[in-house]
Coordinates of C-alpha atoms and ligand atoms in Angstrom, one line a residue:
M1 CA 102.7 161.7 8.7
E2 CA 101.0 158.4 9.1
Y3 CA 97.9 157.5 11.2
I4 CA 98.0 154.0 12.6
T5 CA 95.5 152.1 14.8
Y6 CA 96.5 150.4 18.0
E7 CA 95.5 146.7 18.0
H8 CA 95.4 144.3 21.0
N9 CA 98.6 142.3 21.1
A10 CA 97.4 138.8 22.0
E11 CA 100.9 137.4 21.7
A12 CA 102.2 139.8 24.3
A13 CA 99.3 139.1 26.6
G14 CA 100.0 135.4 26.2
V15 CA 103.7 135.7 27.1
I16 CA 102.9 137.9 30.1
S17 CA 100.2 135.5 31.4
R18 CA 102.6 132.5 31.1
F19 CA 105.4 134.4 32.7
Y20 CA 103.6 135.4 35.9
E21 CA 101.6 133.0 38.1
T22 CA 99.1 135.7 38.9
P23 CA 98.4 138.9 36.9
P24 CA 101.4 141.3 37.4
L25 CA 100.8 144.7 38.8
A26 CA 102.0 148.0 37.4
Y27 CA 102.7 151.3 39.1
V28 CA 102.6 154.3 36.7
H29 CA 103.5 157.8 37.8
S30 CA 103.2 160.8 35.5
Y31 CA 104.9 164.1 36.1
G32 CA 104.3 167.4 34.4
C33 CA 101.6 168.8 32.1
Q34 CA 98.2 167.5 31.2
Q35 CA 99.5 166.0 28.0
N36 CA 101.8 163.8 30.0
V37 CA 99.1 162.9 32.5
N38 CA 96.9 161.9 29.5
D39 CA 99.8 159.8 28.1
G40 CA 100.0 158.2 31.5
E41 CA 96.3 157.3 31.3
R42 CA 97.0 155.6 27.9
I43 CA 100.1 153.8 29.2
K44 CA 97.8 152.4 31.9
G45 CA 95.2 151.4 29.3
V46 CA 97.8 149.5 27.2
L47 CA 99.2 147.7 30.3
V48 CA 95.7 146.6 31.4
D49 CA 95.1 145.5 27.8
I50 CA 98.0 143.1 28.0
G51 CA 97.0 141.7 31.4
Y52 CA 98.5 144.0 34.0
G53 CA 96.6 145.1 37.1
L54 CA 97.3 148.6 38.4
C55 CA 98.5 149.5 41.9
D56 CA 99.0 152.7 43.9
K57 CA 102.3 151.8 45.6
P58 CA 105.6 151.1 44.0
E59 CA 106.3 148.3 46.6
D60 CA 103.4 146.3 45.3
A61 CA 104.5 146.5 41.6
D62 CA 106.1 144.1 39.2
L63 CA 106.5 147.0 36.8
I64 CA 107.3 150.6 37.8
L65 CA 107.0 153.3 35.1
F66 CA 107.9 156.9 35.5
N67 CA 106.3 159.0 32.8
T68 CA 108.6 162.0 33.0
C69 CA 108.7 165.8 32.3
A70 CA 111.7 167.7 31.0
V71 CA 110.4 171.3 30.9
R72 CA 112.3 172.5 34.0
E73 CA 115.4 171.2 35.7
H74 CA 113.7 170.7 39.0
A75 CA 111.3 168.2 37.5
E76 CA 114.2 166.2 36.1
Q77 CA 116.0 166.2 39.4
R78 CA 112.9 164.9 41.2
V79 CA 112.7 162.0 38.7
F80 CA 116.4 161.1 39.1
G81 CA 115.8 161.2 42.9
N82 CA 112.8 159.0 42.7
V83 CA 114.5 156.5 40.3
G84 CA 117.5 156.4 42.7
A85 CA 115.2 155.6 45.6
L86 CA 114.1 152.4 43.8
K87 CA 117.5 150.8 44.0
G88 CA 116.8 149.1 47.3
L89 CA 113.4 147.8 46.1
K90 CA 115.1 146.2 43.0
E91 CA 117.6 144.5 45.2
K92 CA 114.9 143.0 47.3
K93 CA 112.8 142.0 44.3
P94 CA 115.1 141.2 41.3
G95 CA 112.2 140.5 39.0
L96 CA 110.9 144.0 39.3
M97 CA 111.0 145.9 36.0
I98 CA 111.7 149.6 36.2
G99 CA 111.0 151.9 33.2
L100 CA 111.3 155.5 32.3
C101 CA 109.4 157.2 29.5
G102 CA 108.0 160.6 28.5
C103 CA 109.9 163.8 27.7
M104 CA 113.1 163.1 29.6
A105 CA 113.5 159.8 27.8
N106 CA 113.6 161.8 24.5
Q107 CA 116.9 163.4 25.5
K108 CA 120.1 161.7 24.5
H109 CA 122.0 162.8 27.6
V110 CA 119.3 161.4 29.9
V111 CA 119.4 158.0 28.2
E112 CA 123.2 158.0 28.5
K113 CA 123.0 158.9 32.2
L114 CA 120.5 156.1 32.9
R115 CA 122.7 153.7 30.9
Q116 CA 125.8 154.5 32.9
S117 CA 124.6 155.4 36.4
Y118 CA 121.2 153.6 36.9
P119 CA 121.9 150.0 35.9
Y120 CA 118.6 148.8 37.5
V121 CA 116.5 150.8 35.0
D122 CA 115.4 148.1 32.5
L123 CA 113.3 150.0 30.0
V124 CA 113.5 153.5 28.4
F125 CA 111.3 154.7 25.6
G126 CA 110.1 158.0 24.3
V127 CA 106.8 159.9 24.1
D128 CA 105.8 158.4 20.8
G129 CA 106.3 154.8 21.9
I130 CA 103.3 154.0 24.0
D131 CA 101.9 151.5 21.5
T132 CA 105.2 149.6 21.4
L133 CA 105.1 149.0 25.1
P134 CA 103.8 145.4 24.9
E135 CA 106.7 144.4 22.6
L136 CA 109.2 146.1 24.8
I137 CA 108.0 144.3 27.9
V138 CA 108.0 140.9 26.1
R139 CA 111.5 141.5 24.8
K140 CA 112.7 142.3 28.3
L141 CA 111.0 139.3 29.8
E142 CA 112.3 136.9 27.1
K143 CA 115.8 138.3 26.6
H144 CA 116.6 139.6 30.1
K145 CA 118.5 142.5 28.6
R146 CA 118.0 146.2 29.3
I147 CA 116.1 148.0 26.5
L148 CA 117.2 151.7 26.4
L149 CA 115.8 153.2 23.2
E150 CA 117.7 156.1 21.7
P151 CA 115.5 159.2 21.3
A152 CA 113.8 159.3 17.9
Q153 CA 110.8 161.1 16.6
R154 CA 108.2 159.0 14.9
P155 CA 106.1 160.7 12.3
V156 CA 102.9 158.8 13.3
I157 CA 99.8 159.3 15.3
V158 CA 98.5 156.2 17.0
E159 CA 94.7 156.2 17.3
N160 CA 92.6 153.9 19.5
L161 CA 95.1 153.5 22.3
P162 CA 93.2 152.0 25.3
I163 CA 92.9 154.4 28.2
R164 CA 92.3 154.2 31.9
R165 CA 91.1 157.7 32.8
E166 CA 91.7 159.1 36.3
S167 CA 88.3 160.8 36.5
E168 CA 84.8 159.7 35.6
F169 CA 83.7 163.2 34.8
R170 CA 86.7 165.2 33.7
A171 CA 88.7 164.1 30.6
W172 CA 91.8 165.2 28.7
L173 CA 91.5 165.0 24.9
P174 CA 94.7 165.6 22.9
I175 CA 94.0 167.2 19.5
M176 CA 97.6 167.6 18.4
Y177 CA 101.1 166.6 19.5
G178 CA 104.5 168.4 19.4
C179 CA 105.4 172.0 18.9
D180 CA 106.9 174.0 16.0
N181 CA 107.4 177.3 17.8
F182 CA 110.9 176.9 19.2
C183 CA 110.6 179.5 22.0
T184 CA 114.2 179.9 22.9
Y185 CA 113.9 178.7 26.5
C186 CA 111.8 175.6 25.8
I187 CA 112.8 172.0 25.4
V188 CA 109.4 170.8 24.2
P189 CA 110.0 171.0 20.5
Y190 CA 113.1 168.9 20.9
V191 CA 111.5 166.2 23.0
R192 CA 108.0 166.1 21.7
G193 CA 109.0 166.8 18.1
R194 CA 107.2 168.6 15.2
E195 CA 103.6 169.6 15.5
K196 CA 101.1 166.9 14.2
S197 CA 97.3 167.2 14.3
R198 CA 94.9 164.4 14.9
R199 CA 92.2 164.0 12.3
P200 CA 88.9 165.8 13.1
A201 CA 86.9 162.6 12.7
D202 CA 89.1 160.8 15.2
I203 CA 88.8 163.7 17.7
L204 CA 85.0 163.8 17.2
A205 CA 84.6 160.1 17.8
E206 CA 86.6 160.2 21.0
F207 CA 84.7 163.4 22.1
R208 CA 81.3 161.8 21.4
G209 CA 82.3 158.7 23.4
L210 CA 83.2 160.9 26.3
V211 CA 79.9 162.8 26.2
E212 CA 78.0 159.6 25.9
A213 CA 79.9 158.2 28.9
G214 CA 78.7 161.2 31.0
Y215 CA 81.9 163.2 31.0
K216 CA 81.1 166.8 31.9
E217 CA 84.4 168.6 31.4
I218 CA 86.5 167.9 28.4
T219 CA 89.8 169.7 28.0
L220 CA 91.3 169.8 24.6
L221 CA 95.1 169.6 24.7
G222 CA 97.9 170.7 22.5
Q223 CA 101.1 172.7 23.0
N224 CA 99.6 175.3 20.7
V225 CA 96.0 174.5 20.0
N226 CA 95.6 177.6 17.8
S227 CA 97.7 176.1 15.1
Y228 CA 95.6 173.0 15.0
G229 CA 95.0 171.7 11.4
K230 CA 98.3 172.3 9.8
G231 CA 99.2 169.5 7.5
L232 CA 95.8 167.9 7.5
E233 CA 94.1 166.9 4.3
E234 CA 90.9 168.8 5.1
S235 CA 91.1 172.6 5.6
I236 CA 90.1 173.1 9.3
D237 CA 91.3 175.4 12.0
F238 CA 90.9 175.3 15.8
A239 CA 87.8 177.5 15.8
D240 CA 86.2 175.2 13.2
L241 CA 87.1 172.2 15.3
L242 CA 85.5 173.8 18.4
N243 CA 82.3 174.4 16.4
L244 CA 82.3 170.8 15.2
L245 CA 82.6 169.4 18.7
C246 CA 80.0 171.8 20.1
S247 CA 77.5 170.4 17.7
V248 CA 77.5 167.2 19.7
P249 CA 74.4 167.3 21.9
G250 CA 74.8 166.9 25.6
D251 CA 75.4 168.5 29.0
Y252 CA 79.1 169.3 29.0
H253 CA 81.6 172.1 28.8
I254 CA 84.9 172.4 26.9
R255 CA 88.2 173.9 28.0
F256 CA 91.4 174.0 26.0
M257 CA 95.0 174.6 26.4
T258 CA 97.4 176.0 25.5
S259 CA 96.8 179.0 23.3
H260 CA 99.7 180.9 21.8
P261 CA 99.0 184.6 21.6
K262 CA 100.6 184.8 18.1
D263 CA 98.0 182.4 16.8
A264 CA 95.0 183.1 18.9
S265 CA 92.6 184.6 16.4
R266 CA 89.6 186.9 16.6
K267 CA 87.7 184.0 15.0
L268 CA 88.6 181.9 18.1
I269 CA 87.3 184.6 20.4
D270 CA 84.1 185.0 18.4
T271 CA 83.6 181.3 18.7
I272 CA 84.0 181.5 22.5
A273 CA 81.4 184.2 22.5
A274 CA 79.0 182.2 20.4
Q275 CA 79.2 178.7 21.8
P276 CA 77.6 178.1 25.2
H277 CA 79.6 174.8 25.7
L278 CA 82.9 176.7 25.8
C279 CA 84.1 178.1 29.1
K280 CA 84.4 181.9 29.2
H281 CA 88.0 181.6 30.2
L282 CA 91.2 181.8 28.2
H283 CA 94.7 180.6 29.2
L284 CA 96.9 182.8 27.2
P285 CA 100.5 182.5 28.3
V286 CA 102.3 185.8 27.8
Q287 CA 105.7 184.7 29.4
C288 CA 106.8 188.3 30.0
G289 CA 105.9 192.0 29.5
S290 CA 108.9 193.3 27.7
D291 CA 109.0 193.4 23.9
R292 CA 112.8 193.2 24.0
L293 CA 112.6 189.9 25.9
L294 CA 109.6 188.6 23.9
A295 CA 111.8 188.9 20.8
K296 CA 114.7 187.1 22.5
M297 CA 112.2 184.4 23.5
N298 CA 111.1 184.1 19.9
R299 CA 107.5 184.6 20.8
H300 CA 106.4 186.6 17.7
Y301 CA 104.1 189.1 19.4
T302 CA 104.5 192.3 21.2
V303 CA 102.9 193.5 24.5
E304 CA 100.6 195.8 22.4
H305 CA 99.4 192.9 20.2
Y306 CA 98.7 190.8 23.3
L307 CA 96.8 193.6 25.1
D308 CA 94.7 194.2 21.9
L309 CA 93.7 190.6 21.9
I310 CA 92.7 190.8 25.6
E311 CA 90.7 193.9 24.9
Y312 CA 88.9 192.3 22.0
A313 CA 88.1 189.3 24.1
R314 CA 86.7 191.5 26.9
A315 CA 84.5 193.4 24.4
R316 CA 83.2 190.2 22.7
V317 CA 82.8 187.9 25.7
P318 CA 81.5 189.8 28.7
G319 CA 82.8 188.4 31.9
I320 CA 85.7 186.5 30.3
T321 CA 88.6 185.8 32.6
F322 CA 92.3 185.1 31.8
S323 CA 95.2 183.1 33.1
S324 CA 98.8 183.0 32.0
D325 CA 102.2 181.6 32.4
I326 CA 105.1 183.9 33.3
I327 CA 108.8 183.2 33.2
V328 CA 110.8 185.4 35.7
G329 CA 114.6 185.8 35.2
F330 CA 114.9 184.9 31.5
P331 CA 118.6 185.5 30.6
G332 CA 119.3 189.2 30.5
E333 CA 116.1 190.3 32.2
T334 CA 116.6 193.8 33.6
E335 CA 114.6 195.5 36.3
E336 CA 113.0 197.5 33.5
D337 CA 111.9 194.3 31.7
F338 CA 110.5 193.0 34.9
Q339 CA 108.6 196.2 35.5
G340 CA 107.1 195.7 32.1
T341 CA 105.9 192.3 33.3
L342 CA 104.4 193.7 36.5
D343 CA 102.7 196.4 34.4
L344 CA 101.2 194.0 32.0
V345 CA 100.0 191.7 34.8
R346 CA 98.2 194.7 36.4
K347 CA 96.7 195.8 33.1
V348 CA 95.3 192.4 32.2
G349 CA 94.2 191.4 35.7
Y350 CA 94.6 187.7 35.5
M351 CA 92.5 185.4 37.6
Q352 CA 95.4 183.0 37.8
L353 CA 99.1 183.0 37.0
F354 CA 101.5 180.1 36.7
T355 CA 104.9 181.5 37.4
F356 CA 108.3 179.9 36.8
I357 CA 111.8 181.0 37.4
Y358 CA 113.7 180.5 34.2
S359 CA 115.4 177.1 34.1
K360 CA 118.3 176.5 31.7
R361 CA 117.6 173.7 29.3
E362 CA 120.7 172.2 27.6
G363 CA 120.2 172.2 23.8
T364 CA 117.9 175.2 23.6
P365 CA 119.2 178.6 22.2
A366 CA 118.6 180.4 25.5
A367 CA 121.0 178.1 27.3
T368 CA 123.8 179.9 25.5
Y369 CA 122.6 183.5 26.4
P370 CA 124.5 185.3 29.0
D371 CA 122.6 185.2 32.3
D372 CA 124.1 187.5 34.9
T373 CA 121.1 188.2 37.1
P374 CA 121.9 186.7 40.5
R375 CA 119.6 184.0 41.7
Q376 CA 118.6 186.0 44.7
E377 CA 117.5 188.8 42.4
K378 CA 115.3 186.4 40.5
T379 CA 113.6 184.9 43.6
D380 CA 113.1 188.5 44.8
R381 CA 111.4 189.4 41.5
M382 CA 109.3 186.3 41.8
A383 CA 108.1 187.3 45.3
R384 CA 107.2 190.7 44.1
L385 CA 105.3 189.3 41.1
L386 CA 103.4 186.9 43.4
A387 CA 102.5 189.7 45.8
V388 CA 101.1 191.8 42.9
Q389 CA 99.2 188.8 41.6
D390 CA 97.7 187.9 45.0
E391 CA 96.2 191.3 45.4
I392 CA 94.7 191.2 41.9
A393 CA 93.3 187.7 42.3
M394 CA 91.8 188.5 45.7
G395 CA 90.1 191.5 44.3
L396 CA 88.7 189.6 41.3
V397 CA 87.6 186.7 43.5
K398 CA 85.8 189.1 45.9
A399 CA 84.1 190.7 42.9
Q400 CA 82.4 187.3 42.1
V401 CA 80.6 187.3 45.5
G402 CA 76.8 187.8 45.2
Q403 CA 76.5 185.8 41.9
T404 CA 74.8 182.5 41.5
V405 CA 76.8 180.3 39.2
R406 CA 76.9 176.8 37.8
V407 CA 79.8 174.7 38.9
L408 CA 81.1 171.2 38.3
V409 CA 81.5 169.4 41.6
E410 CA 84.9 167.8 41.5
G411 CA 86.1 167.1 45.0
Y412 CA 85.8 167.7 48.8
G413 CA 86.1 171.1 50.5
R414 CA 88.4 171.7 53.4
L415 CA 85.6 171.6 56.0
E416 CA 83.8 168.4 56.7
G417 CA 80.5 168.1 54.8
T418 CA 81.6 170.5 52.1
L419 CA 82.2 169.8 48.5
S420 CA 84.4 171.8 46.1
G421 CA 83.3 172.9 42.6
R422 CA 84.9 174.7 39.8
L423 CA 83.4 177.7 38.0
D424 CA 83.7 178.4 34.4
N425 CA 86.6 180.8 35.1
N426 CA 88.5 178.1 36.9
L427 CA 88.0 179.4 40.4
T428 CA 86.9 177.0 43.1
V429 CA 84.0 177.3 45.5
E430 CA 83.4 175.3 48.6
F431 CA 79.9 174.7 49.8
A432 CA 77.9 172.3 52.0
A433 CA 76.1 169.6 50.0
E434 CA 75.5 165.9 49.6
D435 CA 78.2 163.6 48.3
S436 CA 75.9 162.5 45.5
L437 CA 76.5 165.7 43.7
M438 CA 80.1 164.6 43.0
G439 CA 80.8 164.8 39.2
Q440 CA 77.5 166.7 38.6
Y441 CA 76.7 170.3 37.9
A442 CA 75.3 172.3 40.8
M443 CA 74.0 175.9 41.2
V444 CA 75.9 177.7 43.9
H445 CA 75.3 181.2 45.4
L446 CA 78.6 182.8 46.1
T447 CA 78.6 184.3 49.6
G448 CA 82.2 185.1 50.4
A449 CA 85.9 184.3 49.9
R450 CA 88.8 182.9 51.8
A451 CA 91.9 184.2 50.0
T452 CA 91.3 183.0 46.5
V453 CA 88.8 180.2 47.3
L454 CA 85.1 181.2 47.1
L455 CA 82.6 180.1 49.7
G456 CA 79.0 179.5 48.7
E457 CA 75.6 178.0 49.3
W458 CA 74.1 175.3 47.2
V459 CA 71.0 176.4 45.6
Q460 CA 68.7 173.4 45.3
Ligands
5AD1 N1 112.2 177.7 32.3 C1 111.1 178.1 33.0 N2 109.8 178.0 32.6 C2 109.7 177.3 31.4 N3 108.5 177.0 30.7 C3 108.9 176.4 29.6 N4 110.2 176.2 29.5 C4 110.7 176.8 30.6 C5 112.0 177.0 31.1 N5 113.1 176.6 30.5 C6 107.2 177.4 31.2 C7 106.5 178.4 30.2 C8 105.5 177.5 29.6 C9 105.1 176.6 30.7 C10 104.4 175.4 30.3 O1 106.4 176.3 31.3 O2 105.9 179.4 30.9 O3 104.3 178.2 29.1
SF4_2 FE1 107.5 175.5 24.4 FE2 106.9 177.7 23.1 FE3 106.1 175.3 22.1 FE4 105.0 176.3 24.4 S1 104.8 177.2 22.3 S2 105.7 174.2 24.1 S3 106.6 177.4 25.3 S4 108.2 176.1 22.3

């Protein structure tokens, strides 16, 4: 593993400024998870660094880049649909450069499909190639040939990439890349490669910069943050990293995702209990509530182990809330397996669930497992799960009413004159207040709830 530092590419900036009469515009659209959104922010940073302006509409752009997600088939189909829709634009504007990057671009069959069926796509590069974008653009401008890079994993971490963050008060901060877990349904280890951790000093420097710039919510990102530190020179684990970051003085809070239950340690939970900067909320994807399926998913924990962890967290961190990801309809899921999931969901009482119907990903082990549950049965199970979860969430939300809590104001409410803020536990509350509170902390008294959105009054 090598750590390299991004450097401004003056040559590329020169070529681009000579090529275009006025600064060219780029439209960058990211799909999928926060990691990918953060990659998109860095792609924008690199483009601005070499002389591009950014625009919000593909029609205005000289460069259109789709930063894609491969985790479910539906996401891929959307991307192909959106790329297909650009054909007309390219005909009208032959100088338009169209590119595709991110997780889809790290799959051989996708690159092949783009090569054969989407001749107007000029540029394809994988998740590790953001720093190489200036060279690729220059090569394309000078040689006029399509550049479709074959998927390859680069054992490097590039530090110091410029960034154009979407928010001025909420920031994503990757602490590691890739995944070593190979859950049998998941494409991520194949497209994002092996796990690699950023150095603590680099993370700390970026974190300090964010706090100094006034960022209030900093979310640490990794496919499995609990295995942070593997392969680093210094001996450090995720809880140690959290303690290190929390030593930075300032008014901020930290979230992190995603925790894998097999690696989430009691030490981590003790750290959440001890550090006021850490949100009292844990996103702990369980995927399903059947030991038989958990084994087939290669998750390396049992329902009992998971519930023990939840119980420990509840005892150590009063008021802690949980959220989870659940896959419905994994190959071979029986009604009994599904009942196990419902049972577990009821036992834990999640504040939020992110639910997915299993999507077959070519190249993963589960793609070869027999899957004879009819689609209708799967959508039916999903509806039943959502009904159970809705009831739980509404109960939990109502139980919050009466408290006065600190929230980060992050948007507008549905009614005019109201703002929306997020609680520690990820719930949102809407309340009447002045716009100037946007991006600031506010104290809000919780007075009621509309479904799973809280209503409140600003306490001045
Ligand atoms: N099908 C459905 N859901 C999936 N996830 C990952 N791979 C698949 C798949 N093939 C879900 C998991 C994971 C979340 C990010 O996406 O629940 O935690
Ligand atoms: Fe996929 Fe499992 Fe890695 Fe998460 S932990 S990215 S679900 S392989």
